[in-house]
């Protein structure tokens, strides 16, 4: 009898589909994915793929970004309740109100936001290019940065430039405590700390490197360092360990789990391909406006 993985591969061929997965996906999902990456890498991939059907293993805003960039394609998310709490911390209505208080400001939205919010923005960014995107804004312009307060404050500090920052946050990265870093450092004195800029300030201040998940993979591969404490969602350890068998990676805390990323599993991927569900679509007017902010980001990074 065919295994789930074999059934997925067969159906994938029949449907002309490709499976792409975020770095936080469960190990079993990353193992069957054709491509795994961070938010920026997945946006780029979604824009250039030839396949007609993309099974997007990640959270809803990521699949929505793919639907905005490729409106002619069928984008499937295997669990329609896989959302991102941070993305839900701002609505388009709230953003319009903030914009009305600062009518000349340039609005930058972290990719972890809804299509409706992206449609209200001038520029989109991810954790790997937020600094460069904000730096591209003329110095005499105010910047409104939504929705992640931690990424916003990281960029503000890097650029030495005041921004109007929304107070959204990632519940998963907020569960990482400074005592977790101090404990792991004491256990592994030679290890370098790689932290995600979605982490709160006390964690960012203790980190050796602040990197997106894709940049962590690249740094781990290219650097001579051999031991790392990884301060982000634990799913990334799968890739780090697979790609660097001679190096050691320590999870900062077993509470650094994103329950939404973990809603997807191989059974649901098979179900998605069998039933061509759940289709992620964005109303055309919203998609057309949101696409501009994403395409500007892709041009600048
Ligand atoms: P990156 O993969 O871009 O580093 O983002 C992490 C994240 O939390 C996405 O939700
Ligand atoms: Fe959202 Fe945080 Fe989960 Fe990323 S890790 S999808 S920001 S809740």
PDB file of N, CA, C and O and ligand atoms in Angstrom, residues 22 24 39 58-62 83-87 110 112 148 169-175 196 198 232-233 257-261, ligand 2:
ATOM      1  N   UNK A  22       7.336  27.082   4.796  1.00  0.00           N
ATOM      2  CA  UNK A  22       8.135  28.005   5.596  1.00  0.00           C
ATOM      3  C   UNK A  22       9.067  27.212   6.511  1.00  0.00           C
ATOM      4  O   UNK A  22       8.778  26.068   6.871  1.00  0.00           O
ATOM      5  N   UNK A  24       9.465  27.245   9.526  1.00  0.00           N
ATOM      6  CA  UNK A  24       8.907  26.857  10.832  1.00  0.00           C
ATOM      7  C   UNK A  24       7.964  25.657  10.728  1.00  0.00           C
ATOM      8  O   UNK A  24       7.353  25.259  11.723  1.00  0.00           O
ATOM      9  N   UNK A  39      10.281  34.186   4.708  1.00  0.00           N
ATOM     10  CA  UNK A  39       9.163  34.887   4.070  1.00  0.00           C
ATOM     11  C   UNK A  39       9.559  35.526   2.738  1.00  0.00           C
ATOM     12  O   UNK A  39       8.806  35.454   1.769  1.00  0.00           O
ATOM     13  N   UNK A  58       2.368  27.045   5.361  1.00  0.00           N
ATOM     14  CA  UNK A  58       2.799  28.185   6.160  1.00  0.00           C
ATOM     15  C   UNK A  58       1.559  28.768   6.771  1.00  0.00           C
ATOM     16  O   UNK A  58       0.542  28.077   6.884  1.00  0.00           O
ATOM     17  N   UNK A  59       1.597  30.055   7.144  1.00  0.00           N
ATOM     18  CA  UNK A  59       0.385  30.664   7.695  1.00  0.00           C
ATOM     19  C   UNK A  59      -0.304  31.511   6.621  1.00  0.00           C
ATOM     20  O   UNK A  59       0.254  31.765   5.554  1.00  0.00           O
ATOM     21  N   UNK A  60      -1.526  31.936   6.954  1.00  0.00           N
ATOM     22  CA  UNK A  60      -2.410  32.477   5.932  1.00  0.00           C
ATOM     23  C   UNK A  60      -1.828  33.661   5.165  1.00  0.00           C
ATOM     24  O   UNK A  60      -1.915  33.714   3.935  1.00  0.00           O
ATOM     25  N   UNK A  61      -1.181  34.625   5.876  1.00  0.00           N
ATOM     26  CA  UNK A  61      -0.697  35.809   5.152  1.00  0.00           C
ATOM     27  C   UNK A  61       0.343  35.434   4.096  1.00  0.00           C
ATOM     28  O   UNK A  61       0.497  36.132   3.090  1.00  0.00           O
ATOM     29  N   UNK A  62       1.061  34.342   4.321  1.00  0.00           N
ATOM     30  CA  UNK A  62       2.087  33.915   3.358  1.00  0.00           C
ATOM     31  C   UNK A  62       1.420  33.399   2.076  1.00  0.00           C
ATOM     32  O   UNK A  62       1.836  33.731   0.965  1.00  0.00           O
ATOM     33  N   UNK A  83      -3.431  30.852  11.006  1.00  0.00           N
ATOM     34  CA  UNK A  83      -3.279  32.311  10.867  1.00  0.00           C
ATOM     35  C   UNK A  83      -2.045  32.795  11.607  1.00  0.00           C
ATOM     36  O   UNK A  83      -1.295  32.001  12.167  1.00  0.00           O
ATOM     37  N   UNK A  84      -1.832  34.108  11.613  1.00  0.00           N
ATOM     38  CA  UNK A  84      -0.719  34.678  12.379  1.00  0.00           C
ATOM     39  C   UNK A  84      -1.304  35.729  13.319  1.00  0.00           C
ATOM     40  O   UNK A  84      -1.819  36.750  12.860  1.00  0.00           O
ATOM     41  N   UNK A  85      -1.245  35.490  14.644  1.00  0.00           N
ATOM     42  CA  UNK A  85      -1.832  36.445  15.584  1.00  0.00           C
ATOM     43  C   UNK A  85      -1.282  37.861  15.412  1.00  0.00           C
ATOM     44  O   UNK A  85      -2.012  38.831  15.559  1.00  0.00           O
ATOM     45  N   UNK A  86       0.013  37.970  15.079  1.00  0.00           N
ATOM     46  CA  UNK A  86       0.570  39.316  14.892  1.00  0.00           C
ATOM     47  C   UNK A  86      -0.114  40.035  13.722  1.00  0.00           C
ATOM     48  O   UNK A  86      -0.443  41.223  13.813  1.00  0.00           O
ATOM     49  N   UNK A  87      -0.338  39.304  12.640  1.00  0.00           N
ATOM     50  CA  UNK A  87      -0.984  39.916  11.467  1.00  0.00           C
ATOM     51  C   UNK A  87      -2.387  40.403  11.816  1.00  0.00           C
ATOM     52  O   UNK A  87      -2.887  41.371  11.231  1.00  0.00           O
ATOM     53  N   UNK A 110       5.198  45.164   7.627  1.00  0.00           N
ATOM     54  CA  UNK A 110       5.849  43.860   7.693  1.00  0.00           C
ATOM     55  C   UNK A 110       4.954  42.896   6.912  1.00  0.00           C
ATOM     56  O   UNK A 110       3.715  43.011   6.965  1.00  0.00           O
ATOM     57  N   UNK A 112       4.016  40.138   7.576  1.00  0.00           N
ATOM     58  CA  UNK A 112       3.060  39.504   8.496  1.00  0.00           C
ATOM     59  C   UNK A 112       1.883  40.451   8.723  1.00  0.00           C
ATOM     60  O   UNK A 112       1.723  41.055   9.776  1.00  0.00           O
ATOM     61  N   UNK A 148       4.695  44.994  13.658  1.00  0.00           N
ATOM     62  CA  UNK A 148       5.559  44.407  14.693  1.00  0.00           C
ATOM     63  C   UNK A 148       6.384  45.467  15.432  1.00  0.00           C
ATOM     64  O   UNK A 148       7.311  46.046  14.864  1.00  0.00           O
ATOM     65  N   UNK A 169       2.870  42.285  18.093  1.00  0.00           N
ATOM     66  CA  UNK A 169       4.030  41.450  18.442  1.00  0.00           C
ATOM     67  C   UNK A 169       3.721  39.986  18.137  1.00  0.00           C
ATOM     68  O   UNK A 169       2.554  39.608  17.968  1.00  0.00           O
ATOM     69  N   UNK A 170       4.767  39.197  18.076  1.00  0.00           N
ATOM     70  CA  UNK A 170       4.603  37.753  17.852  1.00  0.00           C
ATOM     71  C   UNK A 170       4.547  37.049  19.211  1.00  0.00           C
ATOM     72  O   UNK A 170       5.525  37.087  19.965  1.00  0.00           O
ATOM     73  N   UNK A 171       3.452  36.367  19.519  1.00  0.00           N
ATOM     74  CA  UNK A 171       3.350  35.682  20.817  1.00  0.00           C
ATOM     75  C   UNK A 171       4.423  34.593  20.987  1.00  0.00           C
ATOM     76  O   UNK A 171       4.886  34.345  22.098  1.00  0.00           O
ATOM     77  N   UNK A 172       4.820  33.974  19.887  1.00  0.00           N
ATOM     78  CA  UNK A 172       5.823  32.895  19.977  1.00  0.00           C
ATOM     79  C   UNK A 172       7.188  33.460  20.371  1.00  0.00           C
ATOM     80  O   UNK A 172       7.828  32.972  21.311  1.00  0.00           O
ATOM     81  N   UNK A 173       7.647  34.492  19.668  1.00  0.00           N
ATOM     82  CA  UNK A 173       8.955  35.072  20.001  1.00  0.00           C
ATOM     83  C   UNK A 173       8.920  35.774  21.358  1.00  0.00           C
ATOM     84  O   UNK A 173       9.948  35.897  22.024  1.00  0.00           O
ATOM     85  N   UNK A 174       7.727  36.233  21.765  1.00  0.00           N
ATOM     86  CA  UNK A 174       7.621  36.919  23.060  1.00  0.00           C
ATOM     87  C   UNK A 174       7.721  35.942  24.231  1.00  0.00           C
ATOM     88  O   UNK A 174       7.900  36.360  25.368  1.00  0.00           O
ATOM     89  N   UNK A 175       7.579  34.658  23.944  1.00  0.00           N
ATOM     90  CA  UNK A 175       7.725  33.665  25.015  1.00  0.00           C
ATOM     91  C   UNK A 175       9.190  33.348  25.321  1.00  0.00           C
ATOM     92  O   UNK A 175       9.500  32.658  26.286  1.00  0.00           O
ATOM     93  N   UNK A 196      15.971  36.129  16.195  1.00  0.00           N
ATOM     94  CA  UNK A 196      15.130  36.745  15.165  1.00  0.00           C
ATOM     95  C   UNK A 196      14.746  38.150  15.639  1.00  0.00           C
ATOM     96  O   UNK A 196      14.473  38.338  16.828  1.00  0.00           O
ATOM     97  N   UNK A 198      12.079  39.581  15.565  1.00  0.00           N
ATOM     98  CA  UNK A 198      10.746  39.608  16.193  1.00  0.00           C
ATOM     99  C   UNK A 198      10.849  39.404  17.706  1.00  0.00           C
ATOM    100  O   UNK A 198       9.853  39.518  18.418  1.00  0.00           O
ATOM    101  N   UNK A 232      14.635  31.477  17.934  1.00  0.00           N
ATOM    102  CA  UNK A 232      13.464  31.671  17.064  1.00  0.00           C
ATOM    103  C   UNK A 232      12.603  30.415  17.163  1.00  0.00           C
ATOM    104  O   UNK A 232      12.893  29.523  17.981  1.00  0.00           O
ATOM    105  N   UNK A 233      11.575  30.326  16.325  1.00  0.00           N
ATOM    106  CA  UNK A 233      10.681  29.168  16.370  1.00  0.00           C
ATOM    107  C   UNK A 233      11.478  27.884  16.103  1.00  0.00           C
ATOM    108  O   UNK A 233      12.347  27.853  15.222  1.00  0.00           O
ATOM    109  N   UNK A 257       7.397  27.755  20.093  1.00  0.00           N
ATOM    110  CA  UNK A 257       6.657  26.994  19.079  1.00  0.00           C
ATOM    111  C   UNK A 257       5.503  27.844  18.582  1.00  0.00           C
ATOM    112  O   UNK A 257       4.792  28.435  19.404  1.00  0.00           O
ATOM    113  N   UNK A 258       5.293  27.902  17.290  1.00  0.00           N
ATOM    114  CA  UNK A 258       4.166  28.651  16.744  1.00  0.00           C
ATOM    115  C   UNK A 258       3.031  27.656  16.483  1.00  0.00           C
ATOM    116  O   UNK A 258       3.117  26.842  15.553  1.00  0.00           O
ATOM    117  N   UNK A 259       1.976  27.695  17.295  1.00  0.00           N
ATOM    118  CA  UNK A 259       0.899  26.698  17.143  1.00  0.00           C
ATOM    119  C   UNK A 259       0.244  26.746  15.776  1.00  0.00           C
ATOM    120  O   UNK A 259      -0.255  25.729  15.291  1.00  0.00           O
ATOM    121  N   UNK A 260       0.256  27.903  15.144  1.00  0.00           N
ATOM    122  CA  UNK A 260      -0.372  28.023  13.821  1.00  0.00           C
ATOM    123  C   UNK A 260       0.456  27.345  12.739  1.00  0.00           C
ATOM    124  O   UNK A 260      -0.092  26.673  11.860  1.00  0.00           O
ATOM    125  N   UNK A 261       1.776  27.518  12.805  1.00  0.00           N
ATOM    126  CA  UNK A 261       2.644  26.832  11.842  1.00  0.00           C
ATOM    127  C   UNK A 261       2.488  25.310  11.980  1.00  0.00           C
ATOM    128  O   UNK A 261       2.579  24.573  11.007  1.00  0.00           O
TER     129      UNK A 261
HETATM  130 FE1  LIG B   2       3.080  34.825  13.331  1.00  0.00          FE
HETATM  131 FE2  LIG B   2       4.935  34.543  15.234  1.00  0.00          FE
HETATM  132 FE3  LIG B   2       3.860  32.389  14.139  1.00  0.00          FE
HETATM  133 FE4  LIG B   2       5.535  33.931  12.723  1.00  0.00          FE
HETATM  134  S1  LIG B   2       6.035  32.728  14.529  1.00  0.00           S
HETATM  135  S2  LIG B   2       3.598  33.068  12.036  1.00  0.00           S
HETATM  136  S3  LIG B   2       4.994  35.954  13.512  1.00  0.00           S
HETATM  137  S4  LIG B   2       2.799  33.933  15.358  1.00  0.00           S
END
